[in-house]
Tab-separated table of C-alpha atoms and ligand atoms in Angstrom:
chain	number	residue	atom	x	y	z
W	172	MET	CA	0.379	-0.211	0.066
W	173	VAL	CA	2.632	2.488	0.359
W	174	ALA	CA	5.020	1.679	-2.347
W	175	ASN	CA	2.286	2.124	-4.647
W	176	ARG	CA	0.831	4.874	-2.752
W	177	LEU	CA	4.015	6.485	-2.544
W	178	ARG	CA	4.570	5.506	-6.565
W	179	ARG	CA	1.099	7.177	-7.932
W	180	ARG	CA	2.973	11.136	-6.123
W	181	LEU	CA	6.355	10.354	-7.105
W	182	ASP	CA	7.686	9.935	-11.421
W	183	ALA	CA	10.072	7.154	-11.743
W	184	GLU	CA	12.014	11.026	-12.066
W	185	GLN	CA	11.917	11.934	-8.340
W	186	ALA	CA	12.722	8.099	-6.908
W	187	GLU	CA	13.252	4.538	-7.401
W	188	ILE	CA	11.092	2.356	-5.024
W	189	HIS	CA	11.927	-1.170	-3.943
W	190	VAL	CA	9.975	-3.873	-1.912
W	191	VAL	CA	11.992	-6.799	-0.304
W	192	ASP	CA	10.063	-9.470	1.049
W	193	ARG	CA	11.538	-13.008	1.746
W	194	ASP	CA	8.434	-14.766	-0.235
W	195	ASP	CA	6.394	-13.759	-3.128
W	196	ARG	CA	2.810	-15.078	-0.511
W	197	HIS	CA	1.004	-12.481	0.466
W	198	VAL	CA	-1.027	-13.974	2.686
W	199	TYR	CA	-4.229	-11.643	4.049
W	200	GLN	CA	-4.078	-12.165	7.472
W	201	PRO	CA	-7.737	-11.568	9.190
W	202	GLY	CA	-8.983	-14.712	6.572
W	203	LEU	CA	-6.502	-16.959	8.678
W	204	LEU	CA	-9.846	-16.880	11.338
W	205	PHE	CA	-11.981	-19.028	8.873
W	206	VAL	CA	-10.246	-21.102	7.740
W	207	PRO	CA	-9.834	-24.131	10.646
W	208	PHE	CA	-13.880	-23.782	10.769
W	209	GLY	CA	-14.446	-24.116	7.011
W	210	LEU	CA	-15.151	-21.089	6.044
W	211	ALA	CA	-12.022	-20.073	3.633
W	212	ASP	CA	-9.332	-21.402	1.422
W	213	VAL	CA	-5.280	-20.979	2.135
W	214	ASP	CA	-5.369	-20.741	-1.240
W	215	GLU	CA	-8.313	-18.010	-1.457
W	216	ILE	CA	-6.389	-15.847	1.379
W	217	VAL	CA	-2.898	-15.583	-0.101
W	218	ARG	CA	-1.652	-13.928	-3.371
W	219	PRO	CA	1.544	-13.300	-5.461
W	220	ARG	CA	2.937	-10.228	-3.753
W	221	ARG	CA	4.481	-8.916	-7.210
W	222	ARG	CA	1.322	-8.481	-8.872
W	223	GLN	CA	0.604	-6.550	-5.375
W	224	LEU	CA	2.511	-3.845	-7.337
W	225	HIS	CA	2.806	-0.711	-9.607
W	226	ARG	CA	4.611	-0.890	-12.747
W	227	GLY	CA	7.385	1.542	-11.523
W	228	ILE	CA	7.967	-0.583	-8.146
W	229	THR	CA	11.318	-2.878	-7.585
W	230	PHE	CA	10.206	-6.254	-5.839
W	231	HIS	CA	13.057	-7.948	-4.839
W	232	GLU	CA	12.189	-11.435	-3.131
W	233	ASN	CA	14.985	-11.709	-0.366
W	234	GLU	CA	15.875	-12.031	3.045
W	235	VAL	CA	16.700	-8.117	5.178
W	236	ASP	CA	19.927	-9.210	7.352
W	237	SER	CA	20.605	-6.143	7.904
W	238	VAL	CA	19.930	-2.037	7.976
W	239	ASP	CA	23.280	-0.294	8.696
W	240	LEU	CA	21.513	3.401	9.754
W	241	ASP	CA	25.067	5.377	9.594
W	242	ARG	CA	25.308	4.331	5.815
W	243	ASP	CA	21.909	4.455	4.938
W	244	GLU	CA	22.287	1.131	3.342
W	245	VAL	CA	19.674	-2.268	3.732
W	246	ARG	CA	21.640	-5.296	3.018
W	247	LEU	CA	20.085	-8.785	1.877
W	248	ASP	CA	21.170	-12.421	2.275
W	249	ASP	CA	22.664	-12.684	-0.663
W	250	GLY	CA	25.205	-10.182	-0.393
W	251	ALA	CA	23.111	-7.567	-2.457
W	252	VAL	CA	23.147	-4.504	-0.624
W	253	LEU	CA	20.490	-1.490	-0.847
W	254	SER	CA	20.972	1.981	-0.561
W	255	TYR	CA	18.725	4.440	0.321
W	256	ASP	CA	17.292	8.088	1.226
W	257	ALA	CA	14.218	7.028	3.013
W	258	LEU	CA	13.723	3.299	4.817
W	259	ILE	CA	10.547	2.474	5.731
W	260	VAL	CA	10.729	-0.885	7.688
W	261	ALA	CA	7.136	-3.017	7.523
W	262	THR	CA	8.415	-5.858	8.686
W	263	GLY	CA	5.462	-7.365	11.325
W	264	ALA	CA	5.717	-9.136	13.744
W	265	ARG	CA	7.337	-12.786	14.397
W	266	LEU	CA	5.772	-15.643	15.957
W	267	GLN	CA	7.783	-17.599	18.565
W	268	PRO	CA	5.979	-20.283	19.806
W	269	GLU	CA	9.718	-21.667	21.529
W	270	GLU	CA	9.668	-19.268	23.406
W	271	THR	CA	7.203	-21.136	25.952
W	272	GLU	CA	8.872	-24.215	26.985
W	273	GLY	CA	7.444	-27.130	25.836
W	274	LEU	CA	4.843	-25.636	23.209
W	275	THR	CA	7.094	-26.955	20.327
W	276	ASP	CA	7.262	-30.552	22.229
W	277	ALA	CA	5.660	-33.635	21.159
W	278	GLY	CA	1.839	-31.989	21.132
W	279	TRP	CA	2.579	-29.285	18.752
W	280	ASN	CA	0.755	-29.477	16.009
W	281	ARG	CA	-0.428	-33.541	17.247
W	282	ARG	CA	-2.957	-31.956	20.124
W	283	ALA	CA	-1.952	-27.624	20.909
W	284	PHE	CA	-2.266	-25.814	17.739
W	285	THR	CA	-2.020	-21.963	16.477
W	286	PHE	CA	-4.192	-20.566	13.830
W	287	TYR	CA	-2.004	-17.704	13.521
W	288	THR	CA	0.239	-19.309	9.926
W	289	PRO	CA	-1.662	-21.596	6.767
W	290	GLU	CA	-0.099	-24.415	7.943
W	291	GLY	CA	-1.907	-24.186	11.278
W	292	ALA	CA	-5.019	-23.203	10.433
W	293	ASP	CA	-5.264	-25.743	7.266
W	294	LEU	CA	-4.203	-28.483	10.608
W	295	LEU	CA	-7.181	-27.113	12.672
W	296	ARG	CA	-9.508	-27.742	9.849
W	297	GLU	CA	-8.701	-31.018	9.911
W	298	VAL	CA	-8.542	-31.555	13.893
W	299	LEU	CA	-11.658	-29.929	14.336
W	300	ARG	CA	-13.559	-31.711	11.894
W	301	ASP	CA	-13.331	-34.486	13.453
W	302	PHE	CA	-13.586	-33.694	17.607
W	303	ASP	CA	-15.658	-35.969	18.714
W	304	GLY	CA	-15.834	-33.411	22.811
W	305	GLY	CA	-13.667	-32.580	25.544
W	306	ARG	CA	-11.787	-29.467	26.428
W	307	LEU	CA	-11.116	-27.442	24.711
W	308	VAL	CA	-8.402	-24.618	25.720
W	309	VAL	CA	-7.523	-21.341	23.445
W	310	ASN	CA	-4.924	-19.308	25.049
W	311	LEU	CA	-2.728	-16.623	24.402
W	312	ILE	CA	1.008	-16.078	25.509
W	313	ASP	CA	1.159	-12.216	26.339
W	314	MET	CA	0.159	-9.089	24.287
W	315	PRO	CA	1.666	-8.127	22.283
W	316	ILE	CA	-0.310	-10.108	19.350
W	317	LYS	CA	-1.456	-9.358	15.915
W	318	CYS	CA	-5.217	-8.493	16.340
W	319	PRO	CA	-5.867	-8.729	19.917
W	320	VAL	CA	-9.184	-9.668	19.358
W	321	ALA	CA	-8.893	-13.147	17.245
W	322	PRO	CA	-8.643	-15.255	20.045
W	323	LEU	CA	-11.851	-14.593	21.075
W	324	GLU	CA	-13.458	-14.374	17.500
W	325	PHE	CA	-11.861	-18.105	17.147
W	326	ALA	CA	-13.507	-19.133	20.782
W	327	PHE	CA	-16.734	-17.160	19.570
W	328	LEU	CA	-15.905	-19.276	16.210
W	329	ALA	CA	-15.293	-22.836	17.928
W	330	ASP	CA	-19.087	-22.697	20.209
W	331	TRP	CA	-20.768	-21.941	16.667
W	332	TYR	CA	-19.519	-24.703	14.337
W	333	LEU	CA	-18.953	-27.365	17.694
W	334	ARG	CA	-22.790	-26.132	17.754
W	335	GLU	CA	-23.081	-26.855	14.219
W	336	ARG	CA	-21.775	-30.287	14.538
W	337	GLY	CA	-23.762	-31.337	17.432
W	338	VAL	CA	-20.929	-32.030	20.043
W	339	ARG	CA	-20.736	-28.313	21.700
W	340	GLY	CA	-22.578	-30.444	23.897
W	341	ARG	CA	-20.247	-32.480	25.568
W	342	THR	CA	-16.825	-29.864	24.821
W	343	GLU	CA	-15.908	-27.430	27.598
W	344	LEU	CA	-14.895	-24.754	25.977
W	345	VAL	CA	-12.187	-22.089	27.997
W	346	TYR	CA	-10.644	-19.410	27.031
W	347	ALA	CA	-7.574	-18.542	28.805
W	348	THR	CA	-6.102	-14.772	28.810
W	349	PRO	CA	-2.993	-13.706	30.266
W	350	LEU	CA	-5.676	-10.006	30.757
W	351	ASP	CA	-7.199	-9.148	33.877
W	352	ALA	CA	-9.854	-9.002	31.502
W	353	ALA	CA	-11.821	-10.609	28.200
W	354	PHE	CA	-9.755	-7.466	26.149
W	355	THR	CA	-7.511	-4.950	27.227
W	356	LYS	CA	-10.556	-2.171	27.232
W	357	PRO	CA	-13.206	-2.052	29.447
W	358	VAL	CA	-15.993	-0.868	27.308
W	359	ALA	CA	-15.222	-3.318	25.033
W	360	SER	CA	-13.987	-6.341	27.398
W	361	GLU	CA	-18.022	-5.342	29.707
W	362	HIS	CA	-19.336	-6.548	26.051
W	363	LEU	CA	-16.442	-9.399	25.004
W	364	ALA	CA	-17.332	-11.283	28.717
W	365	ALA	CA	-20.933	-10.774	29.140
W	366	LEU	CA	-20.814	-12.966	24.767
W	367	LEU	CA	-18.148	-15.546	26.737
W	368	VAL	CA	-21.354	-15.761	29.292
W	369	GLU	CA	-23.802	-15.755	26.994
W	370	LYS	CA	-21.423	-19.124	25.129
W	371	ASP	CA	-20.958	-20.606	27.971
W	372	ILE	CA	-17.363	-20.286	27.614
W	373	GLU	CA	-15.150	-20.447	30.232
W	374	LEU	CA	-12.835	-17.073	31.297
W	375	VAL	CA	-9.951	-17.357	32.868
W	376	THR	CA	-7.749	-14.653	33.756
W	377	GLU	CA	-4.492	-13.104	34.663
W	378	PHE	CA	-3.082	-16.616	32.633
W	379	ASN	CA	0.124	-16.615	32.026
W	380	ALA	CA	1.468	-19.494	30.684
W	381	GLY	CA	4.619	-20.389	31.233
W	382	GLU	CA	4.564	-24.123	29.895
W	383	VAL	CA	3.021	-26.367	27.627
W	384	ASP	CA	3.189	-30.391	28.206
W	385	GLY	CA	1.047	-30.942	25.287
W	386	ALA	CA	1.691	-35.085	25.681
W	387	ASN	CA	-0.037	-34.891	28.689
W	388	GLY	CA	-2.400	-32.011	27.205
W	389	VAL	CA	-1.952	-28.979	30.462
W	390	VAL	CA	-0.886	-25.857	30.380
W	391	ALA	CA	0.262	-24.005	33.431
W	392	SER	CA	0.590	-20.554	34.329
W	393	TYR	CA	3.960	-19.318	35.792
W	394	ASP	CA	2.194	-18.522	38.951
W	395	GLY	CA	1.634	-22.951	39.462
W	396	ARG	CA	-2.134	-22.332	37.960
W	397	GLU	CA	-2.884	-25.391	35.747
W	398	LEU	CA	-5.438	-25.721	33.009
W	399	ALA	CA	-6.298	-29.684	30.823
W	400	PHE	CA	-6.958	-29.871	28.211
W	401	ASP	CA	-7.954	-32.460	24.885
W	402	LEU	CA	-7.414	-29.691	22.471
W	403	LEU	CA	-5.210	-26.147	22.568
W	404	VAL	CA	-5.446	-23.597	20.378
W	405	THR	CA	-2.843	-20.735	21.125
W	406	VAL	CA	-1.112	-18.210	19.735
W	407	PRO	CA	2.574	-17.884	20.472
W	408	LEU	CA	4.549	-14.866	21.794
W	409	HIS	CA	4.929	-11.830	19.083
W	410	GLY	CA	8.700	-9.854	18.446
W	411	GLY	CA	9.956	-8.256	16.326
W	412	ALA	CA	11.599	-9.400	12.528
W	413	ALA	CA	15.114	-11.298	13.457
W	414	PHE	CA	16.989	-8.733	11.360
W	415	LEU	CA	16.339	-6.344	13.629
W	416	ASP	CA	18.807	-7.787	16.667
W	417	ARG	CA	21.938	-7.914	13.914
W	418	SER	CA	20.891	-4.013	12.902
W	419	PRO	CA	21.693	-1.668	15.790
W	420	GLY	CA	19.904	0.944	16.726
W	421	LEU	CA	16.683	0.228	14.795
W	422	GLY	CA	15.139	-2.308	17.290
W	423	ASP	CA	13.663	-1.907	21.112
W	424	ALA	CA	14.306	-5.672	23.474
W	425	LEU	CA	11.569	-7.066	21.775
W	426	GLY	CA	13.057	-6.262	18.275
W	427	PHE	CA	9.803	-3.542	17.900
W	428	VAL	CA	10.716	-0.128	16.233
W	429	PRO	CA	10.507	3.455	18.599
W	430	THR	CA	8.191	5.471	16.402
W	431	ASP	CA	7.027	8.538	16.716
W	432	ARG	CA	3.145	7.713	18.085
W	433	ARG	CA	1.880	11.037	15.770
W	434	THR	CA	4.880	11.305	12.117
W	435	LEU	CA	5.355	7.109	12.421
W	436	GLN	CA	9.029	8.834	12.229
W	437	THR	CA	11.224	6.529	13.599
W	438	SER	CA	13.828	7.061	16.877
W	439	ALA	CA	16.612	5.501	14.694
W	440	ARG	CA	17.432	8.514	12.300
W	441	PRO	CA	14.991	11.052	10.507
W	442	ASN	CA	15.596	9.373	7.096
W	443	VAL	CA	13.525	6.430	9.131
W	444	PHE	CA	9.526	5.620	9.404
W	445	ALA	CA	7.679	1.973	10.362
W	446	LEU	CA	4.460	0.941	10.387
W	447	GLY	CA	2.013	-1.805	11.405
W	448	ASP	CA	2.878	-4.918	13.447
W	449	ALA	CA	6.611	-3.568	13.017
W	450	THR	CA	6.580	-0.856	15.569
W	451	ASP	CA	5.961	-0.522	19.375
W	452	LEU	CA	3.350	2.567	19.503
W	453	PRO	CA	0.425	1.568	22.261
W	454	THR	CA	-2.334	0.303	20.003
W	455	SER	CA	-3.179	-2.430	18.073
W	456	LYS	CA	-1.821	-4.193	16.391
W	457	ALA	CA	-3.403	-5.125	13.324
W	458	GLY	CA	-4.299	-4.352	9.318
W	459	SER	CA	-7.119	-1.083	9.913
W	460	VAL	CA	-3.904	-0.039	11.658
W	461	THR	CA	-1.147	-0.639	9.276
W	462	HIS	CA	-3.465	0.894	6.315
W	463	PHE	CA	-4.101	4.604	8.709
W	464	GLU	CA	-0.568	5.068	9.632
W	465	ALA	CA	0.089	4.077	5.791
W	466	GLU	CA	-2.328	7.645	4.920
W	467	VAL	CA	-0.408	9.317	7.062
W	468	LEU	CA	3.130	7.904	7.012
W	469	VAL	CA	3.101	8.976	3.051
W	470	ALA	CA	2.724	12.293	3.830
W	471	ASN	CA	5.617	12.118	6.168
W	472	VAL	CA	7.679	10.036	3.668
W	473	LEU	CA	6.838	13.372	1.235
W	474	SER	CA	7.352	16.338	3.490
W	475	HIS	CA	10.700	14.563	4.383
W	476	LEU	CA	11.975	13.995	1.391
W	477	ALA	CA	11.179	18.106	0.200
W	478	GLY	CA	12.840	18.498	3.214
W	479	ALA	CA	9.607	19.970	4.523
W	480	GLU	CA	8.055	19.884	8.145
W	481	LEU	CA	6.528	16.530	9.608
W	482	THR	CA	2.672	16.327	10.505
W	483	PRO	CA	1.278	14.455	13.192
W	484	GLY	CA	-1.776	13.504	11.565
W	485	TYR	CA	-1.951	10.113	12.646
W	486	ASP	CA	-4.139	9.160	16.479
W	487	GLY	CA	-3.978	5.527	16.728
W	488	HIS	CA	-7.690	5.243	14.591
W	489	ALA	CA	-7.447	1.007	14.639
W	490	ASN	CA	-11.191	-0.081	13.073
W	491	CYS	CA	-11.822	-3.906	14.296
W	492	PHE	CA	-15.086	-6.468	13.665
W	493	ILE	CA	-15.203	-8.830	16.394
W	494	GLU	CA	-17.020	-12.300	14.032
W	495	THR	CA	-19.131	-13.463	17.385
W	496	GLY	CA	-20.457	-16.526	15.337
W	497	PHE	CA	-24.443	-17.808	14.184
W	498	HIS	CA	-23.611	-14.802	11.229
W	499	LYS	CA	-22.685	-12.044	13.392
W	500	ALA	CA	-20.143	-9.485	14.927
W	501	LEU	CA	-18.995	-6.439	16.340
W	502	LEU	CA	-17.635	-3.378	15.085
W	503	ILE	CA	-15.118	-1.131	16.895
W	504	ASP	CA	-13.815	1.628	16.517
W	505	PHE	CA	-10.987	3.562	19.201
W	506	ASN	CA	-7.878	5.411	18.820
W	507	TYR	CA	-4.553	6.175	21.535
W	508	ASP	CA	-7.091	8.600	23.979
W	509	THR	CA	-11.041	6.770	23.360
W	510	GLU	CA	-11.432	3.470	23.649
W	511	PRO	CA	-14.587	1.770	22.408
W	512	LEU	CA	-17.865	2.903	22.597
W	513	PRO	CA	-21.331	2.570	21.619
W	514	GLY	CA	-22.471	3.911	17.986
W	515	HIS	CA	-21.775	4.029	14.884
W	516	PHE	CA	-19.276	3.817	12.058
W	517	PRO	CA	-18.142	5.928	10.266
W	518	THR	CA	-20.852	8.312	11.192
W	519	VAL	CA	-24.571	7.837	12.485
W	520	PHE	CA	-26.478	6.132	9.532
W	521	GLY	CA	-22.917	3.523	9.625
W	522	LEU	CA	-22.533	0.304	10.949
W	523	PRO	CA	-23.109	-0.234	14.921
W	524	LEU	CA	-20.706	-0.388	16.938
W	525	LEU	CA	-19.921	-2.959	19.797
W	526	ARG	CA	-23.387	-4.536	18.661
W	527	GLU	CA	-23.980	-7.377	17.805
W	528	SER	CA	-25.215	-7.759	14.088
W	529	ARG	CA	-25.538	-9.549	10.516
W	530	VAL	CA	-24.121	-6.392	8.718
W	531	ASN	CA	-21.381	-6.349	10.735
W	532	HIS	CA	-20.384	-9.613	10.104
W	533	LEU	CA	-21.433	-9.365	5.971
W	534	GLY	CA	-18.771	-6.495	5.878
W	535	LYS	CA	-16.450	-7.980	8.313
W	536	LEU	CA	-16.277	-10.313	4.576
W	537	ALA	CA	-16.561	-7.778	2.276
W	538	PHE	CA	-13.856	-6.392	3.673
W	539	GLN	CA	-11.153	-8.563	1.705
W	540	TRP	CA	-12.396	-7.900	-1.654
W	541	LEU	CA	-11.680	-4.495	-0.523
W	542	TYR	CA	-8.409	-5.281	0.839
W	543	TRP	CA	-7.222	-6.449	-2.712
W	544	HIS	CA	-9.342	-4.102	-4.820
W	545	ALA	CA	-8.674	-0.743	-2.759
W	546	LEU	CA	-6.328	-0.692	-0.653
W	547	LEU	CA	-3.106	-2.085	-1.484
W	548	PRO	CA	-3.938	-0.585	-4.315
W	549	GLY	CA	-2.979	2.175	-3.351
W	550	ARG	CA	-6.959	3.467	-3.095
W	551	ALA	CA	-8.737	5.225	-0.523
W	552	LEU	CA	-12.026	4.011	1.043
W	553	PRO	CA	-14.638	6.502	0.788
W	554	GLY	CA	-15.489	8.245	4.240
W	555	VAL	CA	-13.341	6.121	5.649
W	556	GLY	CA	-10.056	8.651	7.085
W	557	PRO	CA	-7.291	7.951	8.959
W	558	GLU	CA	-8.656	10.006	11.464
W	559	MET	CA	-11.696	8.211	13.674
W	560	PRO	CA	-14.504	9.590	13.390
W	561	ARG	CA	-16.412	10.595	16.538
W	562	HIS	CA	-19.907	11.831	15.205
W	563	GLY	CA	-21.755	8.244	14.600
W	564	LYS	CA	-20.080	7.157	18.948
W	565	ARG	CA	-22.248	7.998	22.060
W	566	MET	CA	-18.273	10.229	23.611
W	567	PRO	CA	-18.359	10.722	27.228
W	568	ALA	CA	-18.991	13.920	28.734
W	569	THR	CA	-15.219	15.409	28.859
W	570	HIS	CA	-15.183	13.605	25.189
W	571	ALA	CA	-17.673	16.508	23.296
I	9	LIG	C1	-5.399	-14.631	12.289
I	9	LIG	C2	-5.286	-13.361	12.124
I	9	LIG	C3	-6.427	-12.530	12.542
I	9	LIG	C4	-6.357	-11.614	12.219
I	9	LIG	N1	-7.503	-10.337	12.238
I	9	LIG	C5	-7.420	-9.049	11.422
I	9	LIG	C6	-8.699	-7.943	11.484
I	9	LIG	O1	-9.473	-9.335	11.376
I	9	LIG	N2	-8.569	-6.698	11.597
I	9	LIG	C7	-7.078	-6.417	11.169
I	9	LIG	O2	-6.985	-4.804	10.719
I	9	LIG	N3	-6.303	-6.947	11.304
I	9	LIG	C8	-6.272	-8.181	11.604
I	9	LIG	N4	-4.786	-8.743	11.622
I	9	LIG	C9	-3.309	-8.267	11.810
I	9	LIG	C10	-2.982	-7.926	10.311
I	9	LIG	O3	-2.848	-9.061	9.816
I	9	LIG	C11	-1.429	-6.956	10.814
I	9	LIG	O4	-1.867	-5.889	11.697
I	9	LIG	C12	-1.131	-6.870	9.290
I	9	LIG	O5	-0.782	-7.813	8.545
I	9	LIG	C13	0.248	-6.139	9.822
I	9	LIG	O6	0.486	-5.966	8.596
I	9	LIG	P1	2.287	-5.611	8.608
I	9	LIG	O7	2.141	-5.041	7.280
I	9	LIG	O8	2.965	-4.795	9.910
I	9	LIG	O9	3.555	-7.022	8.397
I	9	LIG	P2	2.820	-8.273	7.688
I	9	LIG	O10	1.724	-7.965	7.024
I	9	LIG	O11	2.891	-9.318	9.114
I	9	LIG	O12	4.093	-8.035	6.836
I	9	LIG	C14	4.957	-8.551	7.580
I	9	LIG	C15	6.273	-8.213	6.336
I	9	LIG	O13	7.797	-8.354	6.855
I	9	LIG	C16	8.577	-9.894	5.135
I	9	LIG	N5	9.146	-9.804	6.586
I	9	LIG	C17	10.209	-9.908	7.912
I	9	LIG	N6	11.459	-10.135	8.478
I	9	LIG	C18	11.818	-10.178	7.502
I	9	LIG	C19	12.999	-10.401	6.584
I	9	LIG	N7	13.877	-10.514	7.080
I	9	LIG	N8	13.447	-9.883	4.623
I	9	LIG	C20	12.232	-10.064	4.235
I	9	LIG	N9	10.573	-10.281	4.994
I	9	LIG	C21	10.382	-10.055	6.194
I	9	LIG	C22	7.483	-10.727	6.204
I	9	LIG	O14	7.689	-11.728	4.616
I	9	LIG	C23	5.734	-9.890	5.537
I	9	LIG	O15	5.431	-10.621	4.692
I	9	LIG	C24	-4.812	-10.561	11.828
I	9	LIG	C25	-3.826	-11.290	11.494
I	9	LIG	C26	-3.845	-12.439	12.372
I	9	LIG	C27	-3.027	-13.074	12.249
């Protein structure tokens, strides 16, 4: 999206644009949620990266080895060196299941699975198809994770799917989270906790999983509590991309990139910008965030190249459909300062916020089309800009 938007604004004389990625498989990651329930196929949610890039953008299918900030150079695995006037880091978050003791031992991909990869989502589909009841534990190991609502959505969809299959009556569903509530934000948490109760899903809070015994089906927390499972669906620990460890001055201790929360310029150098899951920003690691950030970042990269002032234009805006099963979904919309509130999005006549509805579910399904045909090519979505809309929201008095 960033490369395509920059290409539209800069002609070939003004800039060369290079995109580096280790593979040519762009995954529409929100689609991974649907794969285990037979509602999407991996083939449908993966497309070649090259095809998403406008003419005049050079794609390098290669691993980034490191960035040399002093020399303004990106080193690739094959020894090639790309020098830059401006660098945009968009290397996402890396799953680290091996960081949790026992998780990748005997039970991994037999009794303990993740739907956060295409391979894991595909395996879970087979397992859920044959699941004949027992204890299903959904657990996220620790924050931050991509799409913090995705494990909750998984639990809601599992409830629906197992009811459809007639095995819900003999299934205990447990949602175990390191948070002290169902979700990070208080108002949304209340709504989501009520849905867990309604769907008979047990909520276990402040559960910091430290060890998984896949062979015996037990996940243990650091404070000594144990949860037995027949099937564990886990969201592994997340860290930043590995090349950041080899790039002095670019990443923090967790491998995320310290980034200005308004301008998206990194603290590493004025000519280095970052967006998406790669940053250390206090908002969700979500595609919607990446999309809103991209609009602000592109303007600021252009300002930087022109020697003009940057605009502090990103307000932390995030927006997320939450599948709740039975063809319904909630929608939440928030930013750094405003938590998800009831009302409508983007105006009073829009989609209902924090309320289950069929139209939100249809919105979530339709979004994939917009992703491939509007967002990635760099087109604007009418009525949806980077700034969080306030018109339709029931704002507390202090925000009026
Ligand atoms: C199951 C699931 C459900 C989700 N649902 C939603 C949702 O409903 N709504 C929503 O808004 N978001 C959702 N997300 C989150 C969303 O997909 C991510 O936030 C978004 O993709 C982040 O984009 P990004 O460009 O920052 O990172 P990514 O899309 O992860 O891209 C990072 C890229 O960097 C490349 N890379 C990393 N290191 C290197 C290297 N050393 N060399 C070369 N290439 C490298 C990777 O190959 C990758 O292509 C979901 C995510 C998951 C996993």
